[in-house]
PDB file of C-alpha atoms in Angstrom:
ATOM      1  CA  UNK A   1       7.167  58.803 -11.206  1.00 66.00           C
ATOM      2  CA  UNK A   2       5.251  55.539 -11.604  1.00 82.00           C
ATOM      3  CA  UNK A   3       1.941  57.413 -11.989  1.00 91.00           C
ATOM      4  CA  UNK A   4       3.457  59.816 -14.506  1.00 90.00           C
ATOM      5  CA  UNK A   5       4.984  56.963 -16.479  1.00 88.00           C
ATOM      6  CA  UNK A   6       1.721  55.043 -16.414  1.00 92.00           C
ATOM      7  CA  UNK A   7      -0.172  58.054 -17.729  1.00 93.00           C
ATOM      8  CA  UNK A   8       2.369  58.867 -20.430  1.00 93.00           C
ATOM      9  CA  UNK A   9       2.616  55.276 -21.657  1.00 92.00           C
ATOM     10  CA  UNK A  10      -1.073  54.410 -21.487  1.00 92.00           C
ATOM     11  CA  UNK A  11      -2.834  57.713 -22.160  1.00 92.00           C
ATOM     12  CA  UNK A  12      -0.310  59.802 -24.087  1.00 93.00           C
ATOM     13  CA  UNK A  13       1.042  56.976 -26.256  1.00 93.00           C
ATOM     14  CA  UNK A  14       4.675  57.217 -25.141  1.00 94.00           C
ATOM     15  CA  UNK A  15       6.861  54.261 -26.100  1.00 95.00           C
ATOM     16  CA  UNK A  16      10.096  53.487 -24.208  1.00 91.00           C
ATOM     17  CA  UNK A  17      12.131  55.939 -26.292  1.00 94.00           C
ATOM     18  CA  UNK A  18       9.646  58.770 -25.739  1.00 95.00           C
ATOM     19  CA  UNK A  19       9.520  58.015 -22.008  1.00 92.00           C
ATOM     20  CA  UNK A  20      13.345  58.124 -21.819  1.00 91.00           C
ATOM     21  CA  UNK A  21      13.433  61.406 -23.758  1.00 92.00           C
ATOM     22  CA  UNK A  22      10.835  62.877 -21.381  1.00 92.00           C
ATOM     23  CA  UNK A  23      12.917  61.849 -18.361  1.00 90.00           C
ATOM     24  CA  UNK A  24      16.136  63.264 -19.793  1.00 90.00           C
ATOM     25  CA  UNK A  25      14.451  66.526 -20.765  1.00 91.00           C
ATOM     26  CA  UNK A  26      12.973  67.239 -17.345  1.00 91.00           C
ATOM     27  CA  UNK A  27      15.895  65.975 -15.274  1.00 91.00           C
ATOM     28  CA  UNK A  28      18.270  68.072 -17.413  1.00 90.00           C
ATOM     29  CA  UNK A  29      16.152  71.193 -17.150  1.00 92.00           C
ATOM     30  CA  UNK A  30      15.723  70.846 -13.404  1.00 92.00           C
ATOM     31  CA  UNK A  31      19.378  70.175 -12.661  1.00 94.00           C
ATOM     32  CA  UNK A  32      20.550  72.945 -14.999  1.00 94.00           C
ATOM     33  CA  UNK A  33      18.214  75.432 -13.305  1.00 95.00           C
ATOM     34  CA  UNK A  34      19.454  74.279  -9.915  1.00 96.00           C
ATOM     35  CA  UNK A  35      23.077  74.661 -11.022  1.00 97.00           C
ATOM     36  CA  UNK A  36      22.445  78.210 -12.226  1.00 97.00           C
ATOM     37  CA  UNK A  37      20.776  79.148  -8.950  1.00 97.00           C
ATOM     38  CA  UNK A  38      23.380  77.567  -6.680  1.00 97.00           C
ATOM     39  CA  UNK A  39      26.393  78.806  -8.669  1.00 97.00           C
ATOM     40  CA  UNK A  40      25.171  82.419  -8.514  1.00 97.00           C
ATOM     41  CA  UNK A  41      23.959  82.501  -4.918  1.00 97.00           C
ATOM     42  CA  UNK A  42      26.527  83.870  -2.456  1.00 97.00           C
ATOM     43  CA  UNK A  43      24.802  81.855   0.302  1.00 96.00           C
ATOM     44  CA  UNK A  44      25.827  78.583  -1.380  1.00 98.00           C
ATOM     45  CA  UNK A  45      28.555  77.027   0.710  1.00 97.00           C
ATOM     46  CA  UNK A  46      29.662  73.480   1.250  1.00 97.00           C
ATOM     47  CA  UNK A  47      25.978  72.643   0.848  1.00 98.00           C
ATOM     48  CA  UNK A  48      23.081  74.396  -0.905  1.00 98.00           C
ATOM     49  CA  UNK A  49      22.539  77.014   1.804  1.00 96.00           C
ATOM     50  CA  UNK A  50      25.735  77.353   3.755  1.00 97.00           C
ATOM     51  CA  UNK A  51      27.813  74.736   5.492  1.00 97.00           C
ATOM     52  CA  UNK A  52      25.072  72.668   7.126  1.00 97.00           C
ATOM     53  CA  UNK A  53      22.829  70.104   5.446  1.00 97.00           C
ATOM     54  CA  UNK A  54      19.310  71.384   4.803  1.00 97.00           C
ATOM     55  CA  UNK A  55      16.225  69.955   3.138  1.00 97.00           C
ATOM     56  CA  UNK A  56      17.517  71.514  -0.096  1.00 97.00           C
ATOM     57  CA  UNK A  57      20.542  69.190  -0.019  1.00 97.00           C
ATOM     58  CA  UNK A  58      18.333  66.187   0.638  1.00 96.00           C
ATOM     59  CA  UNK A  59      16.182  67.137  -2.352  1.00 94.00           C
ATOM     60  CA  UNK A  60      19.142  67.764  -4.678  1.00 95.00           C
ATOM     61  CA  UNK A  61      20.784  64.488  -3.660  1.00 95.00           C
ATOM     62  CA  UNK A  62      17.466  62.700  -4.221  1.00 91.00           C
ATOM     63  CA  UNK A  63      17.055  64.106  -7.725  1.00 91.00           C
ATOM     64  CA  UNK A  64      20.598  63.105  -8.658  1.00 92.00           C
ATOM     65  CA  UNK A  65      20.011  59.633  -7.173  1.00 88.00           C
ATOM     66  CA  UNK A  66      16.899  59.230  -9.339  1.00 83.00           C
ATOM     67  CA  UNK A  67      18.966  60.245 -12.353  1.00 86.00           C
ATOM     68  CA  UNK A  68      21.520  57.565 -11.525  1.00 84.00           C
ATOM     69  CA  UNK A  69      18.809  54.923 -11.184  1.00 79.00           C
ATOM     70  CA  UNK A  70      17.647  55.831 -14.696  1.00 80.00           C
ATOM     71  CA  UNK A  71      21.281  55.857 -15.894  1.00 83.00           C
ATOM     72  CA  UNK A  72      21.209  59.583 -16.574  1.00 85.00           C
ATOM     73  CA  UNK A  73      24.188  61.861 -16.009  1.00 81.00           C
ATOM     74  CA  UNK A  74      23.747  65.606 -16.390  1.00 80.00           C
ATOM     75  CA  UNK A  75      26.564  67.631 -17.919  1.00 79.00           C
ATOM     76  CA  UNK A  76      27.852  70.997 -16.755  1.00 91.00           C
ATOM     77  CA  UNK A  77      26.505  70.981 -13.194  1.00 96.00           C
ATOM     78  CA  UNK A  78      29.724  71.233 -11.164  1.00 97.00           C
ATOM     79  CA  UNK A  79      28.164  72.996  -8.175  1.00 98.00           C
ATOM     80  CA  UNK A  80      25.361  70.437  -7.916  1.00 97.00           C
ATOM     81  CA  UNK A  81      27.845  67.576  -8.312  1.00 96.00           C
ATOM     82  CA  UNK A  82      30.141  69.030  -5.633  1.00 97.00           C
ATOM     83  CA  UNK A  83      27.252  69.352  -3.179  1.00 98.00           C
ATOM     84  CA  UNK A  84      25.957  65.851  -3.912  1.00 96.00           C
ATOM     85  CA  UNK A  85      29.447  64.384  -3.463  1.00 95.00           C
ATOM     86  CA  UNK A  86      29.643  66.037  -0.031  1.00 97.00           C
ATOM     87  CA  UNK A  87      26.208  64.653   0.829  1.00 97.00           C
ATOM     88  CA  UNK A  88      27.150  61.145  -0.321  1.00 95.00           C
ATOM     89  CA  UNK A  89      30.143  61.245   2.032  1.00 96.00           C
ATOM     90  CA  UNK A  90      27.742  61.508   4.992  1.00 96.00           C
ATOM     91  CA  UNK A  91      26.790  58.117   6.427  1.00 95.00           C
ATOM     92  CA  UNK A  92      23.049  58.868   6.573  1.00 94.00           C
ATOM     93  CA  UNK A  93      23.012  59.720   2.860  1.00 92.00           C
ATOM     94  CA  UNK A  94      25.054  56.621   2.020  1.00 90.00           C
ATOM     95  CA  UNK A  95      22.627  54.393   3.943  1.00 88.00           C
ATOM     96  CA  UNK A  96      19.648  55.992   2.176  1.00 88.00           C
ATOM     97  CA  UNK A  97      21.082  55.476  -1.315  1.00 84.00           C
ATOM     98  CA  UNK A  98      18.312  53.902  -3.428  1.00 81.00           C
ATOM     99  CA  UNK A  99      20.757  51.369  -4.873  1.00 79.00           C
ATOM    100  CA  UNK A 100      21.403  50.033  -1.351  1.00 82.00           C
ATOM    101  CA  UNK A 101      17.727  49.388  -0.631  1.00 82.00           C
ATOM    102  CA  UNK A 102      15.962  46.041  -0.708  1.00 84.00           C
ATOM    103  CA  UNK A 103      14.745  45.326  -4.225  1.00 82.00           C
ATOM    104  CA  UNK A 104      17.151  47.741  -5.909  1.00 75.00           C
ATOM    105  CA  UNK A 105      18.286  46.750  -9.398  1.00 74.00           C
ATOM    106  CA  UNK A 106      21.583  44.887  -9.559  1.00 73.00           C
TER     107      UNK A 106
END
């Protein structure tokens, strides 16, 4: 994201409001598409693909974590939120939370 932000703010003329709108647009679209896919797929279980954590769950949890860092909450994504809540209950996910890392914003 830092490279994208740098490009958009220096080359494309985005101010802070335009940058925020860009973030919200693409995070919303991505999470909404993910919700549609997961809600319709009969293979969706406790996690994205059944009842075991896969790379898909790591990716979904990471995208939602980025959204939280940018103070963005997506609406109408109950399946995604349910899966992320299950992931966050796992110690390894909790330890990896970006807000728990050195240098994280207060």
